Amino acid sequence: MDSRYEIKRMAGGGGSANASPALGGQSRRRKMPPRPADYKLQMIIIGSRGVGKTSLMERFTDDTFCEACKSTVGVDFKIKTVELRGKKIRLQIWDTAGQERFNSITSAYYRGAKGIVLVYDITKQETFDDLPKWMKMIDKYASEEAELLLVGNKLDCETDRIVTKQTAERASLLFQTSLLFQASLLFQASLLFQTSLLFQTSLLFQTSLLFQTSLLFQTSLL
Ligand SMILES: Nc1nc2c(ncn2[C@@H]2O[C@H](COP(=O)(O)OP(=O)(O)OP(=O)(O)O)[C@@H](O)[C@H]2O)c(=O)[nH]1
């Protein structure tokens, strides 16, 4: 899913009637401006401190992994353009601080989000126990139309797992999930696919084919 769009036009040489006489029939290349996005969507990544929100954003946008990420202060964002069903979608991804003291700053970014990714760490019970607190934030600040994606991260640390898949499934139901989606996302490609799926549903929603879903999946960003 390459975001860049480039048309290379060969002039002259091939006997084109439009070839510039000044170039003496030599071939030349002209870069066209990128095709504008058909849709612009904002998504926000929330969850407790250290669950891997920044890592998720970095993995999704740049396919990189930071072993020792600095804790996010306030908010940060990155842009990624994806193509779905021939439509170009520009995603603005907001990465928020997990520390509670930043809630007054981060809450301002919920409203415009079409997709909310709520992350917990499968090896840290407290990050799972915090989910109702994050759901309250969503209820209070987010749009009712926003899609919710629940992500259990650090699947590569299976031996240290505390939060079972069944427990997470129950929580997902509690959060009014209409479609449950689970996967092991050891590879970026599947992460990309499934994150795109979230926005596919948002896109459907936007085109007023009412189709709401919440998804649960578990990842490793290593
Ligand atoms: N083993 C493993 N470590 C991960 C994974 N994802 C993130 N980490 C590590 O977890 C730590 C915290 O990751 P961050 O992405 O900074 O977490 P965050 O949720 O953005 O943290 P705050 O900004 O403090 O809220 C870092 O040391 C990452 O390298 C994963 O899938 N597996």
PDB file of C-alpha atoms and ligand atoms in Angstrom:
ATOM      1  CA  MET A   1       0.000   0.000   0.000  1.00  0.00           C
ATOM      2  CA  ASP A   2       2.355   2.690  -1.195  1.00  0.00           C
ATOM      3  CA  SER A   3       1.093   6.172  -0.446  1.00  0.00           C
ATOM      4  CA  ARG A   4       3.059   7.761  -3.241  1.00  0.00           C
ATOM      5  CA  TYR A   5       1.604   8.155  -6.644  1.00  0.00           C
ATOM      6  CA  GLU A   6       3.796   9.074  -9.487  1.00  0.00           C
ATOM      7  CA  ILE A   7       3.265   9.282 -13.217  1.00  0.00           C
ATOM      8  CA  LYS A   8       6.304   9.193 -15.423  1.00  0.00           C
ATOM      9  CA  ARG A   9       5.706  10.559 -18.877  1.00  0.00           C
ATOM     10  CA  MET A  10       8.193  10.091 -21.608  1.00  0.00           C
ATOM     11  CA  ALA A  11       8.341  12.921 -24.107  1.00  0.00           C
ATOM     12  CA  GLY A  12      10.237  13.085 -27.423  1.00  0.00           C
ATOM     13  CA  GLY A  13      12.256  10.083 -28.551  1.00  0.00           C
ATOM     14  CA  GLY A  14       9.053   8.113 -29.039  1.00  0.00           C
ATOM     15  CA  GLY A  15       7.842  10.586 -31.633  1.00  0.00           C
ATOM     16  CA  SER A  16       5.344  12.330 -29.336  1.00  0.00           C
ATOM     17  CA  ALA A  17       3.614  15.278 -30.970  1.00  0.00           C
ATOM     18  CA  ASN A  18       3.911  17.149 -27.637  1.00  0.00           C
ATOM     19  CA  ALA A  19       7.696  16.879 -27.347  1.00  0.00           C
ATOM     20  CA  SER A  20       9.309  20.242 -26.655  1.00  0.00           C
ATOM     21  CA  PRO A  21      11.559  21.411 -29.515  1.00  0.00           C
ATOM     22  CA  ALA A  22      13.826  23.018 -26.885  1.00  0.00           C
ATOM     23  CA  LEU A  23      14.654  19.538 -25.553  1.00  0.00           C
ATOM     24  CA  GLY A  24      15.547  18.345 -29.020  1.00  0.00           C
ATOM     25  CA  GLY A  25      13.399  15.236 -28.679  1.00  0.00           C
ATOM     26  CA  GLN A  26      15.238  14.050 -25.544  1.00  0.00           C
ATOM     27  CA  SER A  27      13.240  12.054 -23.045  1.00  0.00           C
ATOM     28  CA  ARG A  28      12.233  13.787 -19.852  1.00  0.00           C
ATOM     29  CA  ARG A  29      10.383  12.942 -16.689  1.00  0.00           C
ATOM     30  CA  ARG A  30       7.703  14.959 -15.041  1.00  0.00           C
ATOM     31  CA  LYS A  31       6.481  14.307 -11.537  1.00  0.00           C
ATOM     32  CA  MET A  32       2.782  14.749 -11.046  1.00  0.00           C
ATOM     33  CA  PRO A  33       1.507  15.956  -7.675  1.00  0.00           C
ATOM     34  CA  PRO A  34       0.124  13.156  -5.491  1.00  0.00           C
ATOM     35  CA  ARG A  35      -3.501  12.285  -6.026  1.00  0.00           C
ATOM     36  CA  PRO A  36      -5.459  13.868  -3.180  1.00  0.00           C
ATOM     37  CA  ALA A  37      -6.981  11.556  -0.582  1.00  0.00           C
ATOM     38  CA  ASP A  38     -10.589  10.504  -1.071  1.00  0.00           C
ATOM     39  CA  TYR A  39     -11.103  10.340   2.693  1.00  0.00           C
ATOM     40  CA  LYS A  40      -9.317  11.787   5.690  1.00  0.00           C
ATOM     41  CA  LEU A  41      -9.772   9.895   8.928  1.00  0.00           C
ATOM     42  CA  GLN A  42      -8.405  10.415  12.390  1.00  0.00           C
ATOM     43  CA  MET A  43      -7.675   7.588  14.772  1.00  0.00           C
ATOM     44  CA  ILE A  44      -6.525   7.770  18.351  1.00  0.00           C
ATOM     45  CA  ILE A  45      -4.520   5.233  20.345  1.00  0.00           C
ATOM     46  CA  ILE A  46      -5.286   5.135  24.057  1.00  0.00           C
ATOM     47  CA  GLY A  47      -4.464   2.883  27.008  1.00  0.00           C
ATOM     48  CA  SER A  48      -2.363   2.770  30.142  1.00  0.00           C
ATOM     49  CA  ARG A  49       1.271   3.674  30.400  1.00  0.00           C
ATOM     50  CA  GLY A  50       3.774   1.375  28.697  1.00  0.00           C
ATOM     51  CA  VAL A  51       1.254  -0.883  26.908  1.00  0.00           C
ATOM     52  CA  GLY A  52       2.828  -0.099  23.523  1.00  0.00           C
ATOM     53  CA  LYS A  53       0.797   2.756  22.023  1.00  0.00           C
ATOM     54  CA  THR A  54       3.811   4.543  20.534  1.00  0.00           C
ATOM     55  CA  SER A  55       5.181   1.198  19.350  1.00  0.00           C
ATOM     56  CA  LEU A  56       1.877   0.476  17.612  1.00  0.00           C
ATOM     57  CA  MET A  57       1.939   3.815  15.820  1.00  0.00           C
ATOM     58  CA  GLU A  58       5.607   3.398  14.804  1.00  0.00           C
ATOM     59  CA  ARG A  59       5.076  -0.169  13.627  1.00  0.00           C
ATOM     60  CA  PHE A  60       2.057   0.797  11.591  1.00  0.00           C
ATOM     61  CA  THR A  61       3.469   3.958   9.999  1.00  0.00           C
ATOM     62  CA  ASP A  62       7.202   3.205   9.602  1.00  0.00           C
ATOM     63  CA  ASP A  63       7.501  -0.533  10.325  1.00  0.00           C
ATOM     64  CA  THR A  64      10.029   0.167  13.063  1.00  0.00           C
ATOM     65  CA  PHE A  65      10.258  -1.027  16.640  1.00  0.00           C
ATOM     66  CA  CYS A  66      11.736   0.997  19.468  1.00  0.00           C
ATOM     67  CA  GLU A  67      13.147  -1.135  22.297  1.00  0.00           C
ATOM     68  CA  ALA A  68      13.350   1.773  24.711  1.00  0.00           C
ATOM     69  CA  CYS A  69      10.702   4.303  23.736  1.00  0.00           C
ATOM     70  CA  LYS A  70      10.396   7.460  25.769  1.00  0.00           C
ATOM     71  CA  SER A  71       7.088   7.855  27.536  1.00  0.00           C
ATOM     72  CA  THR A  72       4.777  10.083  25.488  1.00  0.00           C
ATOM     73  CA  VAL A  73       4.211  13.575  26.831  1.00  0.00           C
ATOM     74  CA  GLY A  74       0.720  14.798  25.926  1.00  0.00           C
ATOM     75  CA  VAL A  75       0.090  13.707  22.330  1.00  0.00           C
ATOM     76  CA  ASP A  76       2.031  12.945  19.185  1.00  0.00           C
ATOM     77  CA  PHE A  77       0.827  12.068  15.698  1.00  0.00           C
ATOM     78  CA  LYS A  78       1.836  10.515  12.404  1.00  0.00           C
ATOM     79  CA  ILE A  79       0.221  10.334   8.995  1.00  0.00           C
ATOM     80  CA  LYS A  80      -0.229   7.202   6.932  1.00  0.00           C
ATOM     81  CA  THR A  81      -2.008   6.849   3.624  1.00  0.00           C
ATOM     82  CA  VAL A  82      -3.614   3.531   2.745  1.00  0.00           C
ATOM     83  CA  GLU A  83      -5.695   2.355  -0.196  1.00  0.00           C
ATOM     84  CA  LEU A  84      -8.903   0.409   0.305  1.00  0.00           C
ATOM     85  CA  ARG A  85     -11.173  -0.641  -2.529  1.00  0.00           C
ATOM     86  CA  GLY A  86      -9.473   1.847  -4.818  1.00  0.00           C
ATOM     87  CA  LYS A  87     -10.037   4.712  -2.382  1.00  0.00           C
ATOM     88  CA  LYS A  88      -7.114   6.627  -0.975  1.00  0.00           C
ATOM     89  CA  ILE A  89      -7.453   7.165   2.759  1.00  0.00           C
ATOM     90  CA  ARG A  90      -5.249   9.519   4.722  1.00  0.00           C
ATOM     91  CA  LEU A  91      -5.048   8.410   8.324  1.00  0.00           C
ATOM     92  CA  GLN A  92      -3.965  10.820  10.989  1.00  0.00           C
ATOM     93  CA  ILE A  93      -2.906   8.706  13.935  1.00  0.00           C
ATOM     94  CA  TRP A  94      -2.817  10.298  17.364  1.00  0.00           C
ATOM     95  CA  ASP A  95      -0.643   8.628  19.976  1.00  0.00           C
ATOM     96  CA  THR A  96      -1.622   9.700  23.483  1.00  0.00           C
ATOM     97  CA  ALA A  97       0.194   9.628  26.815  1.00  0.00           C
ATOM     98  CA  GLY A  98      -0.936   6.817  29.097  1.00  0.00           C
ATOM     99  CA  GLN A  99      -0.229   8.774  32.249  1.00  0.00           C
ATOM    100  CA  GLU A 100      -3.370  10.070  33.917  1.00  0.00           C
ATOM    101  CA  ARG A 101      -1.947  13.542  34.470  1.00  0.00           C
ATOM    102  CA  PHE A 102      -2.211  14.125  30.696  1.00  0.00           C
ATOM    103  CA  ASN A 103      -5.908  13.182  30.464  1.00  0.00           C
ATOM    104  CA  SER A 104      -7.061  16.794  30.234  1.00  0.00           C
ATOM    105  CA  ILE A 105      -4.825  17.255  27.160  1.00  0.00           C
ATOM    106  CA  THR A 106      -5.498  13.914  25.481  1.00  0.00           C
ATOM    107  CA  SER A 107      -9.285  14.056  25.957  1.00  0.00           C
ATOM    108  CA  ALA A 108      -9.431  16.940  23.467  1.00  0.00           C
ATOM    109  CA  TYR A 109      -8.358  14.530  20.698  1.00  0.00           C
ATOM    110  CA  TYR A 110     -11.154  11.972  21.182  1.00  0.00           C
ATOM    111  CA  ARG A 111     -13.938  13.968  19.559  1.00  0.00           C
ATOM    112  CA  GLY A 112     -12.610  13.994  15.988  1.00  0.00           C
ATOM    113  CA  ALA A 113     -11.520  10.344  15.974  1.00  0.00           C
ATOM    114  CA  LYS A 114     -13.345   7.911  13.666  1.00  0.00           C
ATOM    115  CA  GLY A 115     -11.349   5.015  15.086  1.00  0.00           C
ATOM    116  CA  ILE A 116     -10.219   4.407  18.662  1.00  0.00           C
ATOM    117  CA  VAL A 117      -7.583   1.795  19.404  1.00  0.00           C
ATOM    118  CA  LEU A 118      -7.660   0.797  23.070  1.00  0.00           C
ATOM    119  CA  VAL A 119      -4.525  -1.094  24.056  1.00  0.00           C
ATOM    120  CA  TYR A 120      -3.651  -3.198  27.102  1.00  0.00           C
ATOM    121  CA  ASP A 121      -0.611  -5.333  27.882  1.00  0.00           C
ATOM    122  CA  ILE A 122      -1.383  -9.065  28.197  1.00  0.00           C
ATOM    123  CA  THR A 123       1.408  -9.371  30.805  1.00  0.00           C
ATOM    124  CA  LYS A 124       0.129  -6.565  33.060  1.00  0.00           C
ATOM    125  CA  GLN A 125      -3.162  -7.096  34.872  1.00  0.00           C
ATOM    126  CA  GLU A 126      -3.429  -3.436  35.896  1.00  0.00           C
ATOM    127  CA  THR A 127      -3.470  -2.307  32.257  1.00  0.00           C
ATOM    128  CA  PHE A 128      -6.461  -4.605  31.681  1.00  0.00           C
ATOM    129  CA  ASP A 129      -8.142  -3.495  34.927  1.00  0.00           C
ATOM    130  CA  ASP A 130      -7.834   0.084  33.659  1.00  0.00           C
ATOM    131  CA  LEU A 131     -10.018  -0.635  30.596  1.00  0.00           C
ATOM    132  CA  PRO A 132     -13.313   0.483  32.221  1.00  0.00           C
ATOM    133  CA  LYS A 133     -11.614   3.772  33.053  1.00  0.00           C
ATOM    134  CA  TRP A 134     -10.678   4.222  29.382  1.00  0.00           C
ATOM    135  CA  MET A 135     -14.197   3.242  28.339  1.00  0.00           C
ATOM    136  CA  LYS A 136     -15.521   6.031  30.555  1.00  0.00           C
ATOM    137  CA  MET A 137     -13.226   8.474  28.764  1.00  0.00           C
ATOM    138  CA  ILE A 138     -14.528   7.184  25.416  1.00  0.00           C
ATOM    139  CA  ASP A 139     -18.159   7.557  26.545  1.00  0.00           C
ATOM    140  CA  LYS A 140     -17.502  11.059  27.759  1.00  0.00           C
ATOM    141  CA  TYR A 141     -15.347  12.497  24.988  1.00  0.00           C
ATOM    142  CA  ALA A 142     -15.562  10.410  21.810  1.00  0.00           C
ATOM    143  CA  SER A 143     -18.104  10.510  19.022  1.00  0.00           C
ATOM    144  CA  GLU A 144     -20.761   7.775  19.199  1.00  0.00           C
ATOM    145  CA  GLU A 145     -19.903   6.851  15.625  1.00  0.00           C
ATOM    146  CA  ALA A 146     -16.277   6.016  16.410  1.00  0.00           C
ATOM    147  CA  GLU A 147     -15.160   2.422  15.851  1.00  0.00           C
ATOM    148  CA  LEU A 148     -13.492   0.746  18.800  1.00  0.00           C
ATOM    149  CA  LEU A 149     -10.631  -1.684  18.478  1.00  0.00           C
ATOM    150  CA  LEU A 150      -9.403  -3.519  21.578  1.00  0.00           C
ATOM    151  CA  VAL A 151      -5.806  -4.683  21.319  1.00  0.00           C
ATOM    152  CA  GLY A 152      -4.016  -7.058  23.707  1.00  0.00           C
ATOM    153  CA  ASN A 153      -0.360  -6.311  23.043  1.00  0.00           C
ATOM    154  CA  LYS A 154       2.994  -8.080  23.720  1.00  0.00           C
ATOM    155  CA  LEU A 155       1.835 -11.462  22.532  1.00  0.00           C
ATOM    156  CA  ASP A 156       5.470 -12.491  22.123  1.00  0.00           C
ATOM    157  CA  CYS A 157       5.639 -12.520  25.955  1.00  0.00           C
ATOM    158  CA  GLU A 158       3.160 -15.413  26.071  1.00  0.00           C
ATOM    159  CA  THR A 159       5.055 -17.089  28.944  1.00  0.00           C
ATOM    160  CA  ASP A 160       4.425 -13.980  31.087  1.00  0.00           C
ATOM    161  CA  ARG A 161       0.778 -13.717  30.076  1.00  0.00           C
ATOM    162  CA  ILE A 162      -1.573 -12.742  32.900  1.00  0.00           C
ATOM    163  CA  VAL A 163      -4.711 -11.710  30.997  1.00  0.00           C
ATOM    164  CA  THR A 164      -6.207 -14.737  29.285  1.00  0.00           C
ATOM    165  CA  LYS A 165      -7.835 -14.573  25.888  1.00  0.00           C
ATOM    166  CA  GLN A 166     -11.157 -15.679  27.386  1.00  0.00           C
ATOM    167  CA  THR A 167     -11.072 -12.827  29.914  1.00  0.00           C
ATOM    168  CA  ALA A 168     -10.377 -10.382  27.100  1.00  0.00           C
ATOM    169  CA  GLU A 169     -13.226 -11.834  25.050  1.00  0.00           C
ATOM    170  CA  ARG A 170     -15.610 -11.297  27.947  1.00  0.00           C
ATOM    171  CA  ALA A 171     -14.451  -7.694  28.283  1.00  0.00           C
ATOM    172  CA  SER A 172     -14.897  -7.200  24.578  1.00  0.00           C
ATOM    173  CA  LEU A 173     -18.508  -8.402  24.885  1.00  0.00           C
ATOM    174  CA  LEU A 174     -19.041  -6.147  27.847  1.00  0.00           C
ATOM    175  CA  PHE A 175     -17.949  -3.224  25.723  1.00  0.00           C
ATOM    176  CA  GLN A 176     -20.810  -4.076  23.331  1.00  0.00           C
ATOM    177  CA  THR A 177     -18.888  -5.819  20.651  1.00  0.00           C
ATOM    178  CA  SER A 178     -20.962  -6.828  17.680  1.00  0.00           C
ATOM    179  CA  LEU A 179     -18.138  -8.550  15.851  1.00  0.00           C
ATOM    180  CA  LEU A 180     -15.251 -10.275  17.553  1.00  0.00           C
ATOM    181  CA  PHE A 181     -12.028 -10.523  15.653  1.00  0.00           C
ATOM    182  CA  GLN A 182      -8.960 -12.212  17.033  1.00  0.00           C
ATOM    183  CA  ALA A 183      -5.552 -12.856  15.622  1.00  0.00           C
ATOM    184  CA  SER A 184      -1.950 -13.236  16.489  1.00  0.00           C
ATOM    185  CA  LEU A 185      -0.181 -10.367  14.830  1.00  0.00           C
ATOM    186  CA  LEU A 186       3.431 -11.291  14.856  1.00  0.00           C
ATOM    187  CA  PHE A 187       3.852  -9.780  11.423  1.00  0.00           C
ATOM    188  CA  GLN A 188       3.366  -6.208  10.450  1.00  0.00           C
ATOM    189  CA  ALA A 189       1.523  -7.177   7.304  1.00  0.00           C
ATOM    190  CA  SER A 190      -1.358  -8.680   9.217  1.00  0.00           C
ATOM    191  CA  LEU A 191      -1.383  -5.744  11.583  1.00  0.00           C
ATOM    192  CA  LEU A 192      -1.694  -3.463   8.610  1.00  0.00           C
ATOM    193  CA  PHE A 193      -4.475  -5.576   7.182  1.00  0.00           C
ATOM    194  CA  GLN A 194      -6.432  -5.643  10.369  1.00  0.00           C
ATOM    195  CA  THR A 195      -5.948  -2.015  11.191  1.00  0.00           C
ATOM    196  CA  SER A 196      -7.143  -1.281   7.704  1.00  0.00           C
ATOM    197  CA  LEU A 197     -10.173  -3.410   8.411  1.00  0.00           C
ATOM    198  CA  LEU A 198     -11.081  -1.038  11.197  1.00  0.00           C
ATOM    199  CA  PHE A 199     -11.062   1.821   8.772  1.00  0.00           C
ATOM    200  CA  GLN A 200     -12.895  -0.118   6.173  1.00  0.00           C
ATOM    201  CA  THR A 201     -15.775  -0.251   8.627  1.00  0.00           C
ATOM    202  CA  SER A 202     -15.358   3.456   9.342  1.00  0.00           C
ATOM    203  CA  LEU A 203     -15.439   4.080   5.646  1.00  0.00           C
ATOM    204  CA  LEU A 204     -18.642   2.086   5.304  1.00  0.00           C
ATOM    205  CA  PHE A 205     -20.065   4.053   8.150  1.00  0.00           C
ATOM    206  CA  GLN A 206     -19.146   7.277   6.434  1.00  0.00           C
ATOM    207  CA  THR A 207     -20.885   6.240   3.286  1.00  0.00           C
ATOM    208  CA  SER A 208     -23.948   5.680   5.505  1.00  0.00           C
ATOM    209  CA  LEU A 209     -24.105   1.909   5.190  1.00  0.00           C
ATOM    210  CA  LEU A 210     -24.599   1.614   8.922  1.00  0.00           C
ATOM    211  CA  PHE A 211     -22.130  -1.024   9.946  1.00  0.00           C
ATOM    212  CA  GLN A 212     -20.733  -0.748  13.427  1.00  0.00           C
ATOM    213  CA  THR A 213     -18.155  -3.021  14.849  1.00  0.00           C
ATOM    214  CA  SER A 214     -15.696  -3.337  17.626  1.00  0.00           C
ATOM    215  CA  LEU A 215     -12.757  -5.588  17.231  1.00  0.00           C
ATOM    216  CA  LEU A 216     -10.519  -7.389  19.617  1.00  0.00           C
ATOM    217  CA  PHE A 217      -7.118  -8.534  18.548  1.00  0.00           C
ATOM    218  CA  GLN A 218      -3.889  -9.373  20.162  1.00  0.00           C
ATOM    219  CA  THR A 219      -0.528  -8.281  18.928  1.00  0.00           C
ATOM    220  CA  SER A 220       3.165  -8.339  19.316  1.00  0.00           C
ATOM    221  CA  LEU A 221       4.975  -5.359  17.929  1.00  0.00           C
ATOM    222  CA  LEU A 222       8.408  -6.952  18.077  1.00  0.00           C
TER     223      LEU A 222
HETATM  224  N1  LIG B   1       8.076  -7.498  24.101  1.00  0.00           N
HETATM  225  C1  LIG B   1       7.353  -6.496  23.592  1.00  0.00           C
HETATM  226  N2  LIG B   1       7.611  -5.237  24.008  1.00  0.00           N
HETATM  227  C2  LIG B   1       6.865  -4.247  23.489  1.00  0.00           C
HETATM  228  C3  LIG B   1       5.841  -4.481  22.538  1.00  0.00           C
HETATM  229  N3  LIG B   1       5.274  -3.285  22.223  1.00  0.00           N
HETATM  230  C4  LIG B   1       5.923  -2.366  22.956  1.00  0.00           C
HETATM  231  N4  LIG B   1       6.883  -2.914  23.724  1.00  0.00           N
HETATM  232  C5  LIG B   1       7.808  -2.248  24.676  1.00  0.00           C
HETATM  233  O1  LIG B   1       7.040  -1.690  25.736  1.00  0.00           O
HETATM  234  C6  LIG B   1       7.637  -0.482  26.203  1.00  0.00           C
HETATM  235  C7  LIG B   1       6.599   0.631  26.196  1.00  0.00           C
HETATM  236  O2  LIG B   1       6.217   0.878  24.845  1.00  0.00           O
HETATM  237  P1  LIG B   1       5.609   2.270  24.372  1.00  0.00           P
HETATM  238  O3  LIG B   1       5.229   2.105  22.953  1.00  0.00           O
HETATM  239  O4  LIG B   1       6.482   3.408  24.722  1.00  0.00           O
HETATM  240  O5  LIG B   1       4.323   2.340  25.315  1.00  0.00           O
HETATM  241  P2  LIG B   1       3.249   3.523  25.431  1.00  0.00           P
HETATM  242  O6  LIG B   1       1.942   2.872  25.651  1.00  0.00           O
HETATM  243  O7  LIG B   1       3.346   4.439  24.259  1.00  0.00           O
HETATM  244  O8  LIG B   1       3.721   4.255  26.764  1.00  0.00           O
HETATM  245  P3  LIG B   1       3.341   5.743  27.303  1.00  0.00           P
HETATM  246  O9  LIG B   1       3.747   6.717  26.263  1.00  0.00           O
HETATM  247  O10 LIG B   1       4.155   5.873  28.560  1.00  0.00           O
HETATM  248  O11 LIG B   1       1.890   5.744  27.614  1.00  0.00           O
HETATM  249  C8  LIG B   1       8.830  -0.198  25.287  1.00  0.00           C
HETATM  250  O12 LIG B   1      10.005  -0.621  25.937  1.00  0.00           O
HETATM  251  C9  LIG B   1       8.561  -1.069  24.058  1.00  0.00           C
HETATM  252  O13 LIG B   1       9.746  -1.481  23.450  1.00  0.00           O
HETATM  253  C10 LIG B   1       5.599  -5.841  22.104  1.00  0.00           C
HETATM  254  O14 LIG B   1       4.720  -6.170  21.286  1.00  0.00           O
HETATM  255  N5  LIG B   1       6.397  -6.792  22.679  1.00  0.00           N
END
